[in-house]
Short mmCIF file of C-alpha atoms in Angstrom, two decimals:
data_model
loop_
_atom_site.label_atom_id
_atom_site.label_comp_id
_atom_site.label_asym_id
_atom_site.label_seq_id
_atom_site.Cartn_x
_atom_site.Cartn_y
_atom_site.Cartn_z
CA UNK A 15 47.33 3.05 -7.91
CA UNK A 16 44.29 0.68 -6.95
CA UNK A 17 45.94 -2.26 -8.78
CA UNK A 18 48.38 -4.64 -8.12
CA UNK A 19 48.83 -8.14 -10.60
CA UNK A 20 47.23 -8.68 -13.92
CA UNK A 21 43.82 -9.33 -13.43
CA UNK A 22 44.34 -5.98 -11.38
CA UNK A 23 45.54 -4.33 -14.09
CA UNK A 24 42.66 -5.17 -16.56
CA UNK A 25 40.14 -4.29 -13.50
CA UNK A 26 40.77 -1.13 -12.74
CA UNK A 27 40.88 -0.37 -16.36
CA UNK A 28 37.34 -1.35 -16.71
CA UNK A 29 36.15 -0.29 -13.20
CA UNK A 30 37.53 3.73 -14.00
CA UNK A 31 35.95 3.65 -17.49
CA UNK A 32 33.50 5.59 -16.57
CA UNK A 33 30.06 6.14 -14.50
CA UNK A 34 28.44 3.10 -13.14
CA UNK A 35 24.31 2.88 -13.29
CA UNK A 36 22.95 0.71 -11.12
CA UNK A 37 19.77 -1.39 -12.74
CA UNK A 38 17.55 -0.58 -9.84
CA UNK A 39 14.43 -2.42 -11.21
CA UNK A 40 16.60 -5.41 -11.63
CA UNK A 41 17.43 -5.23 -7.68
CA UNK A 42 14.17 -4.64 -7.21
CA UNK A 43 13.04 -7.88 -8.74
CA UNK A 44 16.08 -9.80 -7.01
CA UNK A 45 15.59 -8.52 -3.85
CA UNK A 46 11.88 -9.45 -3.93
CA UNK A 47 13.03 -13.13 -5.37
CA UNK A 48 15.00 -13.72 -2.45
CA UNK A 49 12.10 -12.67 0.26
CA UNK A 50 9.84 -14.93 -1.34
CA UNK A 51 13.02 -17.61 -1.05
CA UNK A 52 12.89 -16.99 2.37
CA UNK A 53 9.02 -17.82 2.50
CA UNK A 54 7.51 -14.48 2.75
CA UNK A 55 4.67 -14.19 0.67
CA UNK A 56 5.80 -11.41 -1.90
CA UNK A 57 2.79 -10.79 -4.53
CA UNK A 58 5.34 -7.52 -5.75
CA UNK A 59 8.74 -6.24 -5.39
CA UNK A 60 10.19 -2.67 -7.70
CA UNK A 61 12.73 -0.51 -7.57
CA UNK A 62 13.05 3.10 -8.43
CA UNK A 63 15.58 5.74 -9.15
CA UNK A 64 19.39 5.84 -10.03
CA UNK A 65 21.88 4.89 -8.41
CA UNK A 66 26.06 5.91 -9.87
CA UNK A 67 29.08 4.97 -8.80
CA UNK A 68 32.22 6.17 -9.85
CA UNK A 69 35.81 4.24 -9.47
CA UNK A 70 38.79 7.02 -10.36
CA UNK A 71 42.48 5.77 -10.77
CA UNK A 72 43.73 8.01 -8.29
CA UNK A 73 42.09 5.46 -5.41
CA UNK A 74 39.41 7.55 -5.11
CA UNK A 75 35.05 6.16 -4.84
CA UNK A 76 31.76 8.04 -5.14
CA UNK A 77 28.54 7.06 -4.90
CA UNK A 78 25.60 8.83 -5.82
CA UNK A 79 22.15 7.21 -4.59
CA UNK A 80 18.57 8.55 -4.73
CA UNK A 81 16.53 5.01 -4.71
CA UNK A 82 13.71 3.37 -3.65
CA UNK A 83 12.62 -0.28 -3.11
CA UNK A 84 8.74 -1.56 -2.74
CA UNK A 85 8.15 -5.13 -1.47
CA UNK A 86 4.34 -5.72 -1.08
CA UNK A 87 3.48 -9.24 0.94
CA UNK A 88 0.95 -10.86 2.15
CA UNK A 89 -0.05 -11.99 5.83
CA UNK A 90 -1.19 -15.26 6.84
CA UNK A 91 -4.59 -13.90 7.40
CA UNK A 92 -4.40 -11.84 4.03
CA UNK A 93 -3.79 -8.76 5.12
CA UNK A 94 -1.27 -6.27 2.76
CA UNK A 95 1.70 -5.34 4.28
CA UNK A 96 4.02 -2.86 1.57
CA UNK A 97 7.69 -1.94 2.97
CA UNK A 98 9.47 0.86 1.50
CA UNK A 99 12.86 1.68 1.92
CA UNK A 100 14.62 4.47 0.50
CA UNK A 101 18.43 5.28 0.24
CA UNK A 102 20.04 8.53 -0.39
CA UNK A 103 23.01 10.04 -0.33
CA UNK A 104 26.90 10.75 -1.91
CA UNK A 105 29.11 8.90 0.14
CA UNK A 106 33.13 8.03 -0.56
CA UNK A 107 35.67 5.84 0.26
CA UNK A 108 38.82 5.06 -0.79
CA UNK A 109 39.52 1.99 -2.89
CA UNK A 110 42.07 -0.46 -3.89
CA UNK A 111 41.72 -3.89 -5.45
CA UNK A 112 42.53 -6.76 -3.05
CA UNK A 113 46.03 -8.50 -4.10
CA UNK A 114 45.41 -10.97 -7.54
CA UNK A 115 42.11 -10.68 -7.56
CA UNK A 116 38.52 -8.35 -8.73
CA UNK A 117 37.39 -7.89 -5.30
CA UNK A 118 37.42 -4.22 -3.86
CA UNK A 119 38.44 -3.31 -0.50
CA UNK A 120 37.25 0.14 0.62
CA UNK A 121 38.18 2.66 3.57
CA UNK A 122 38.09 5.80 5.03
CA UNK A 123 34.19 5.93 4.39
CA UNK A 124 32.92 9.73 3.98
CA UNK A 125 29.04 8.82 4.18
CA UNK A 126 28.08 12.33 2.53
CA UNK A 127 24.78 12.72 4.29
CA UNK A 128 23.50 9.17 3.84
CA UNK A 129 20.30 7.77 4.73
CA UNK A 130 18.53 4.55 4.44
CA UNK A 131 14.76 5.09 6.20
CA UNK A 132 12.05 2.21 6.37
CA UNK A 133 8.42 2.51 6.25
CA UNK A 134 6.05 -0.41 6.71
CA UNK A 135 2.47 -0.32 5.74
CA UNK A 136 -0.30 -2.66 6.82
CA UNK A 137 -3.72 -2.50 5.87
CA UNK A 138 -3.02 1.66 4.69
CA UNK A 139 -1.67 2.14 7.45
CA UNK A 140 1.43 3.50 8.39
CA UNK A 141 3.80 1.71 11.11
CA UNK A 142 6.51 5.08 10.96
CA UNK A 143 9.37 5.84 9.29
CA UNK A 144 12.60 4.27 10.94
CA UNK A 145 15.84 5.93 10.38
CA UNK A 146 18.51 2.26 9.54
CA UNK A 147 22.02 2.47 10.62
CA UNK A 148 24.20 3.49 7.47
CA UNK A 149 26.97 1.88 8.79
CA UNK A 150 25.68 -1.32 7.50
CA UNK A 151 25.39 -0.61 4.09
CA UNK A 152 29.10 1.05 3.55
CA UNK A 153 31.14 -2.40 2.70
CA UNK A 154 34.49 -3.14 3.52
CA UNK A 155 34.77 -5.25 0.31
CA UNK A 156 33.07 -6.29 -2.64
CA UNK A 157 33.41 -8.77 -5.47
CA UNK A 158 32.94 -7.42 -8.88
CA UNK A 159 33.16 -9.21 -12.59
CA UNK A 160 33.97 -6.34 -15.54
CA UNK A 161 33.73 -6.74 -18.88
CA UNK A 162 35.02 -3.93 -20.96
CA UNK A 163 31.10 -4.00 -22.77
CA UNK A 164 29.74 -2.19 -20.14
CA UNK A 165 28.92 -4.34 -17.61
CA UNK A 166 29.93 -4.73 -14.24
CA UNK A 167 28.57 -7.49 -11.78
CA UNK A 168 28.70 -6.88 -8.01
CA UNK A 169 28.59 -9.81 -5.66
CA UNK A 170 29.38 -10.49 -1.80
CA UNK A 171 27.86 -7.30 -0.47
CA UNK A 172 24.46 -7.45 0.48
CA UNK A 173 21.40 -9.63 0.19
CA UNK A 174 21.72 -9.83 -3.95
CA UNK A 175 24.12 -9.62 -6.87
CA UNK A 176 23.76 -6.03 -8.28
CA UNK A 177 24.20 -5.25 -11.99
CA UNK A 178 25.94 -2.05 -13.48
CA UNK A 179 25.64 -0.73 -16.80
CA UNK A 180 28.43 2.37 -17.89
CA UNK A 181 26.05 5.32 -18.16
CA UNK A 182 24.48 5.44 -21.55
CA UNK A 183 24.37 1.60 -22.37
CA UNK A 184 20.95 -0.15 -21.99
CA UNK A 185 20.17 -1.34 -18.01
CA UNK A 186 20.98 -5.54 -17.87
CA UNK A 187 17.23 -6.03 -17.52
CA UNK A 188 16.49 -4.30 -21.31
CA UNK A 189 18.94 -7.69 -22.06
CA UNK A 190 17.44 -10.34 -20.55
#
């Protein structure tokens, strides 16, 4: 079993409840919040597609991701520069829940044909697609917050908090 200790207990009850849907515009936003934090000149930032994850109580993780981000900046000079990065992919892992505690711990990763390519555009014109190393975006660990309404919060793991909804219950973004 993934759990040990009673906030483990309650966890993994809410983690295997069902399907996880990622609230891809919502990343989109947040990533393109934390660019501009960073003092890039973002005049848009989206995301697109869906994104599932799926938590079983036999230990077991999938994934299922088919998305896209859009950041569109602006040079110094003016000039439009749009990045687009795209993720796809099933990959698996197995998971536990890290002693006393809501944080996940994964292994054995399985990255089930994964790919995270980058395209930047400047002025229409393409720079290439480059091919990003999967390998850093399979965690060892993440933090996660679950309510038993549907709602999962994933922290420490990337760039940006990421919000889940259980498939079928209205994205955190129809909320705010």
């Amino acid at each position: 079993s993934p759990s040990e200790g009673a906030l483990g207990t309650s966890t993994v009850a809410c983690l295997t409840q069902g399907t996880w849907t990622l609230d891809v515009a919502l990343s989109g936003v947040l990533l393109g919040e934390l660019l501009a934090s960073q003092g890039q000149r973002i005049v848009r930032s989206t995301g697109e597609g869906r994104e599932t994850l799926r938590f079983e109580s036999s230990g077991e993780f999938t994934d299922s991701v088919d998305i896209s981000y859009t950041m569109v900046s602006l040079t110094e000079a003016g000039d439009e520069v749009t990045v687009v990065q795209t993720h796809s992919g099933n990959p698996s892992a197995a998971w536990a829940l890290q002693p006393d505690s809501s944080t996940v711990l994964f292994s054995g990763w399985d990255l089930g044909g994964s790919r995270v390519q980058t395209e930047a555009i400047v002025s229409g014109t393409s720079t290439g697609v480059q091919d990003l190393p999967v390998s850093e975006v399979t965690p060892g660990a993440i933090a996660t917050q679950c309510d038993n309404g549907g709602r999962v919060t994933q922290s420490e793991c990337g760039p940006i908090r990421k919000f889940w909804s259980l498939e079928g219950w209205p994205p955190v973004s129809g909320l705010l």
